[in-house]
Amino acid sequence: MTHEPHCHDFQKGAADALNNDQLQELLNRTLKNGFQKKRLNGMARLPEYDQLRDQARDLKNHILDHLDAYLERFELEVQKAGGHMHWAEDGDQARAIIGDICKKVGAKTVTKGKSMIAEEIDLNDYLAEQGIEPIETDLGEYIIQLRNELPSHIIAPAFHLSKNQVAETFREHHQHLDADRSLEEPTTLLNEARKELRDRFLKADVGITGANFLVAETGTAMIVTNEGNGDLTQCLPPVHIALTSIDKVVPTLEDATLLLRLLARTATGQEQSVYNTFFTGPKREGDLDGPDEFHIVLLDNGRTELLGSEFRDILRCIRCGACINHCPVYGVTSGHAYGWVYPGPMGSVLTPFFVGIEEAHLLPSASTFCGRCQDVCPVRIPLPDLLRNWRNRAFAVGKPGGAQRLALKVWAMLAQRPGLYHVTARFKIWAMKSLAGKRGHFKWFIGAGGWTKARDLPAPQGGTFQSRYQKGER
Ligand code: SF4
């Protein structure tokens, strides 16, 4: 089944999530008591953390300024090491390139490491259509593949599921195993997945991974995992394909380590992820393991257009997930409400670009503009500014429409006329106070149905903001 973007469902997805008690508990546990605390602990052990963030921002900006030169150097070094470079302008080209490589070696099964780019281009469905079985090997990805779901988080794709749901999924899909086995303990589930995947690793014809960084000076691609599945995907099958995008290139190995230090700490609070694997070219003479063929498929998919736009800063993203973990909107809606592969603040910047602002116009508004996403971003991406840019673009194409648009137009007209704004605000305060009477609040109020559904709306207290400001009240 194809994971079609369905961003117009954000409001419904958010409402469903808010009514799902289990999901709310998992969100609380995973974000507030998990990722957020771990990040703080990780930062505390690295006094130069903020300095490194400045360096990382400057490094990524430098790379974006010289992207063509670093990509050309990377290609040269990949070829020198015996690898093959393939440039893909869009998802169709990337899928066709991968399909051809698989067909040439008669591939029947493909193991896959976690790759958001593969999600972006819907690779699994394409491979299945070609008669090639894709097998996800990251535990979270494996679980959601069995359930035919989208990831709900870029680094914890199945966190929205309880242990019991995972057990049910395993019982349904591992029917060759004893039906009476106990799946109470998380370690039992883990061991079962490991055993199921072990044989798949050994028999796969092709391994496909993503890449966290591409090192221009050596032609090296590198991946970071905590499970080791990326390494087995990369080195066991005879053919390895690294599917990645042009924004992943860095000039030197030292630059990669700067970003790695920030990535692990910001994402999971670890000093380093458990497995940091660097691979350069195919197996050489005398090597004990490694693929016979090594391919890089480098996807653009509109990123060069992003580079020349007001959204350029998002190309600094190293997919740590911190903006997602700290977003109060994501914190109650979870990832599926966003309707596509990238959720949270970074997703609300990327998704309208990939699927169109008409389709995804609600996402830039799924933000309180509290600024936490920008505060925690290790490469200092000004996410609220980028979301504001998208809101402007949405307005320009007629979104939102109807009463909301009219209200915004009236507000904009008043905001440009402070005198009129003041008079209108005074009238509104007087009218609301009079209507509320002694009760002092409303059970329902026109245009505030969403608010009054869950709580009373208090009538305004005191004067207008302008009058209080003039009196020096702060
Ligand atoms: S935008 Fe920043 S915080 Fe969010 S995933 Fe990317 S690098 Fe991490």
PDB file of N, CA and C in Angstrom, residues 134-172:
ATOM      1  N   PRO A 134      11.325  -6.053   0.290  1.00  0.00           N
ATOM      2  CA  PRO A 134      12.157  -5.217   1.165  1.00  0.00           C
ATOM      3  C   PRO A 134      11.942  -5.608   2.627  1.00  0.00           C
ATOM      4  N   ILE A 135      13.026  -5.731   3.373  1.00  0.00           N
ATOM      5  CA  ILE A 135      12.906  -6.116   4.782  1.00  0.00           C
ATOM      6  C   ILE A 135      13.576  -5.055   5.646  1.00  0.00           C
ATOM      7  N   GLU A 136      12.767  -4.363   6.434  1.00  0.00           N
ATOM      8  CA  GLU A 136      13.320  -3.356   7.335  1.00  0.00           C
ATOM      9  C   GLU A 136      14.063  -4.057   8.463  1.00  0.00           C
ATOM     10  N   THR A 137      15.225  -3.556   8.846  1.00  0.00           N
ATOM     11  CA  THR A 137      16.004  -4.242   9.876  1.00  0.00           C
ATOM     12  C   THR A 137      16.169  -3.427  11.157  1.00  0.00           C
ATOM     13  N   ASP A 138      15.859  -2.147  11.125  1.00  0.00           N
ATOM     14  CA  ASP A 138      15.793  -1.386  12.371  1.00  0.00           C
ATOM     15  C   ASP A 138      14.556  -1.884  13.110  1.00  0.00           C
ATOM     16  N   LEU A 139      14.670  -2.137  14.411  1.00  0.00           N
ATOM     17  CA  LEU A 139      13.546  -2.773  15.119  1.00  0.00           C
ATOM     18  C   LEU A 139      12.241  -1.989  14.955  1.00  0.00           C
ATOM     19  N   GLY A 140      12.313  -0.672  15.183  1.00  0.00           N
ATOM     20  CA  GLY A 140      11.100   0.146  15.069  1.00  0.00           C
ATOM     21  C   GLY A 140      10.533   0.101  13.662  1.00  0.00           C
ATOM     22  N   GLU A 141      11.423   0.211  12.670  1.00  0.00           N
ATOM     23  CA  GLU A 141      10.973   0.177  11.272  1.00  0.00           C
ATOM     24  C   GLU A 141      10.386  -1.183  10.915  1.00  0.00           C
ATOM     25  N   TYR A 142      11.008  -2.245  11.467  1.00  0.00           N
ATOM     26  CA  TYR A 142      10.508  -3.607  11.210  1.00  0.00           C
ATOM     27  C   TYR A 142       9.071  -3.731  11.710  1.00  0.00           C
ATOM     28  N   ILE A 143       8.838  -3.206  12.922  1.00  0.00           N
ATOM     29  CA  ILE A 143       7.490  -3.307  13.516  1.00  0.00           C
ATOM     30  C   ILE A 143       6.469  -2.535  12.667  1.00  0.00           C
ATOM     31  N   ILE A 144       6.824  -1.301  12.281  1.00  0.00           N
ATOM     32  CA  ILE A 144       5.807  -0.538  11.535  1.00  0.00           C
ATOM     33  C   ILE A 144       5.661  -1.073  10.103  1.00  0.00           C
ATOM     34  N   GLN A 145       6.718  -1.705   9.588  1.00  0.00           N
ATOM     35  CA  GLN A 145       6.550  -2.337   8.264  1.00  0.00           C
ATOM     36  C   GLN A 145       5.533  -3.473   8.363  1.00  0.00           C
ATOM     37  N   LEU A 146       5.629  -4.276   9.418  1.00  0.00           N
ATOM     38  CA  LEU A 146       4.658  -5.367   9.592  1.00  0.00           C
ATOM     39  C   LEU A 146       3.243  -4.805   9.701  1.00  0.00           C
ATOM     40  N   ARG A 147       3.113  -3.632  10.318  1.00  0.00           N
ATOM     41  CA  ARG A 147       1.780  -3.040  10.528  1.00  0.00           C
ATOM     42  C   ARG A 147       1.353  -2.115   9.395  1.00  0.00           C
ATOM     43  N   ASN A 148       2.262  -1.947   8.393  1.00  0.00           N
ATOM     44  CA  ASN A 148       2.001  -1.055   7.261  1.00  0.00           C
ATOM     45  C   ASN A 148       1.634   0.364   7.726  1.00  0.00           C
ATOM     46  N   GLU A 149       2.480   0.886   8.609  1.00  0.00           N
ATOM     47  CA  GLU A 149       2.260   2.246   9.116  1.00  0.00           C
ATOM     48  C   GLU A 149       3.429   3.136   8.742  1.00  0.00           C
ATOM     49  N   LEU A 150       3.183   4.425   8.818  1.00  0.00           N
ATOM     50  CA  LEU A 150       4.280   5.385   8.654  1.00  0.00           C
ATOM     51  C   LEU A 150       5.020   5.512   9.982  1.00  0.00           C
ATOM     52  N   PRO A 151       6.312   5.909   9.954  1.00  0.00           N
ATOM     53  CA  PRO A 151       6.985   6.180  11.227  1.00  0.00           C
ATOM     54  C   PRO A 151       6.306   7.354  11.937  1.00  0.00           C
ATOM     55  N   SER A 152       6.283   7.301  13.277  1.00  0.00           N
ATOM     56  CA  SER A 152       5.668   8.424  13.996  1.00  0.00           C
ATOM     57  C   SER A 152       6.717   9.393  14.507  1.00  0.00           C
ATOM     58  N   HIS A 153       8.001   9.041  14.308  1.00  0.00           N
ATOM     59  CA  HIS A 153       9.094   9.907  14.779  1.00  0.00           C
ATOM     60  C   HIS A 153      10.299   9.557  13.923  1.00  0.00           C
ATOM     61  N   ILE A 154      11.182  10.532  13.668  1.00  0.00           N
ATOM     62  CA  ILE A 154      12.282  10.211  12.747  1.00  0.00           C
ATOM     63  C   ILE A 154      13.364   9.344  13.382  1.00  0.00           C
ATOM     64  N   ILE A 155      13.471   9.364  14.722  1.00  0.00           N
ATOM     65  CA  ILE A 155      14.466   8.443  15.309  1.00  0.00           C
ATOM     66  C   ILE A 155      13.833   7.342  16.175  1.00  0.00           C
ATOM     67  N   ALA A 156      12.546   7.424  16.414  1.00  0.00           N
ATOM     68  CA  ALA A 156      11.855   6.377  17.195  1.00  0.00           C
ATOM     69  C   ALA A 156      10.557   6.052  16.468  1.00  0.00           C
ATOM     70  N   PRO A 157      10.670   5.334  15.342  1.00  0.00           N
ATOM     71  CA  PRO A 157       9.516   5.217  14.443  1.00  0.00           C
ATOM     72  C   PRO A 157       8.301   4.498  15.018  1.00  0.00           C
ATOM     73  N   ALA A 158       8.498   3.650  16.061  1.00  0.00           N
ATOM     74  CA  ALA A 158       7.354   2.861  16.567  1.00  0.00           C
ATOM     75  C   ALA A 158       7.054   3.189  18.025  1.00  0.00           C
ATOM     76  N   PHE A 159       7.478   4.342  18.507  1.00  0.00           N
ATOM     77  CA  PHE A 159       7.287   4.626  19.943  1.00  0.00           C
ATOM     78  C   PHE A 159       5.812   4.750  20.311  1.00  0.00           C
ATOM     79  N   HIS A 160       4.957   4.960  19.288  1.00  0.00           N
ATOM     80  CA  HIS A 160       3.535   5.142  19.569  1.00  0.00           C
ATOM     81  C   HIS A 160       2.836   3.824  19.903  1.00  0.00           C
ATOM     82  N   LEU A 161       3.581   2.723  19.847  1.00  0.00           N
ATOM     83  CA  LEU A 161       2.957   1.418  20.098  1.00  0.00           C
ATOM     84  C   LEU A 161       3.331   0.884  21.475  1.00  0.00           C
ATOM     85  N   SER A 162       2.378   0.246  22.129  1.00  0.00           N
ATOM     86  CA  SER A 162       2.661  -0.356  23.432  1.00  0.00           C
ATOM     87  C   SER A 162       3.304  -1.725  23.210  1.00  0.00           C
ATOM     88  N   LYS A 163       3.858  -2.251  24.278  1.00  0.00           N
ATOM     89  CA  LYS A 163       4.465  -3.591  24.228  1.00  0.00           C
ATOM     90  C   LYS A 163       3.426  -4.628  23.773  1.00  0.00           C
ATOM     91  N   ASN A 164       2.195  -4.491  24.274  1.00  0.00           N
ATOM     92  CA  ASN A 164       1.160  -5.468  23.904  1.00  0.00           C
ATOM     93  C   ASN A 164       0.826  -5.396  22.420  1.00  0.00           C
ATOM     94  N   GLN A 165       0.802  -4.190  21.880  1.00  0.00           N
ATOM     95  CA  GLN A 165       0.519  -4.059  20.437  1.00  0.00           C
ATOM     96  C   GLN A 165       1.626  -4.708  19.610  1.00  0.00           C
ATOM     97  N   VAL A 166       2.869  -4.532  20.064  1.00  0.00           N
ATOM     98  CA  VAL A 166       3.984  -5.157  19.331  1.00  0.00           C
ATOM     99  C   VAL A 166       3.852  -6.675  19.420  1.00  0.00           C
ATOM    100  N   ALA A 167       3.507  -7.174  20.614  1.00  0.00           N
ATOM    101  CA  ALA A 167       3.344  -8.633  20.782  1.00  0.00           C
ATOM    102  C   ALA A 167       2.249  -9.154  19.843  1.00  0.00           C
ATOM    103  N   GLU A 168       1.133  -8.426  19.779  1.00  0.00           N
ATOM    104  CA  GLU A 168       0.038  -8.843  18.874  1.00  0.00           C
ATOM    105  C   GLU A 168       0.514  -8.892  17.429  1.00  0.00           C
ATOM    106  N   THR A 169       1.278  -7.871  17.042  1.00  0.00           N
ATOM    107  CA  THR A 169       1.791  -7.807  15.673  1.00  0.00           C
ATOM    108  C   THR A 169       2.705  -9.002  15.377  1.00  0.00           C
ATOM    109  N   PHE A 170       3.564  -9.350  16.335  1.00  0.00           N
ATOM    110  CA  PHE A 170       4.482 -10.476  16.135  1.00  0.00           C
ATOM    111  C   PHE A 170       3.684 -11.793  16.035  1.00  0.00           C
ATOM    112  N   ARG A 171       2.667 -11.923  16.877  1.00  0.00           N
ATOM    113  CA  ARG A 171       1.867 -13.158  16.815  1.00  0.00           C
ATOM    114  C   ARG A 171       1.197 -13.304  15.446  1.00  0.00           C
ATOM    115  N   GLU A 172       0.735 -12.167  14.941  1.00  0.00           N
ATOM    116  CA  GLU A 172       0.034 -12.202  13.653  1.00  0.00           C
ATOM    117  C   GLU A 172       0.997 -12.522  12.501  1.00  0.00           C
TER     118      GLU A 172
END
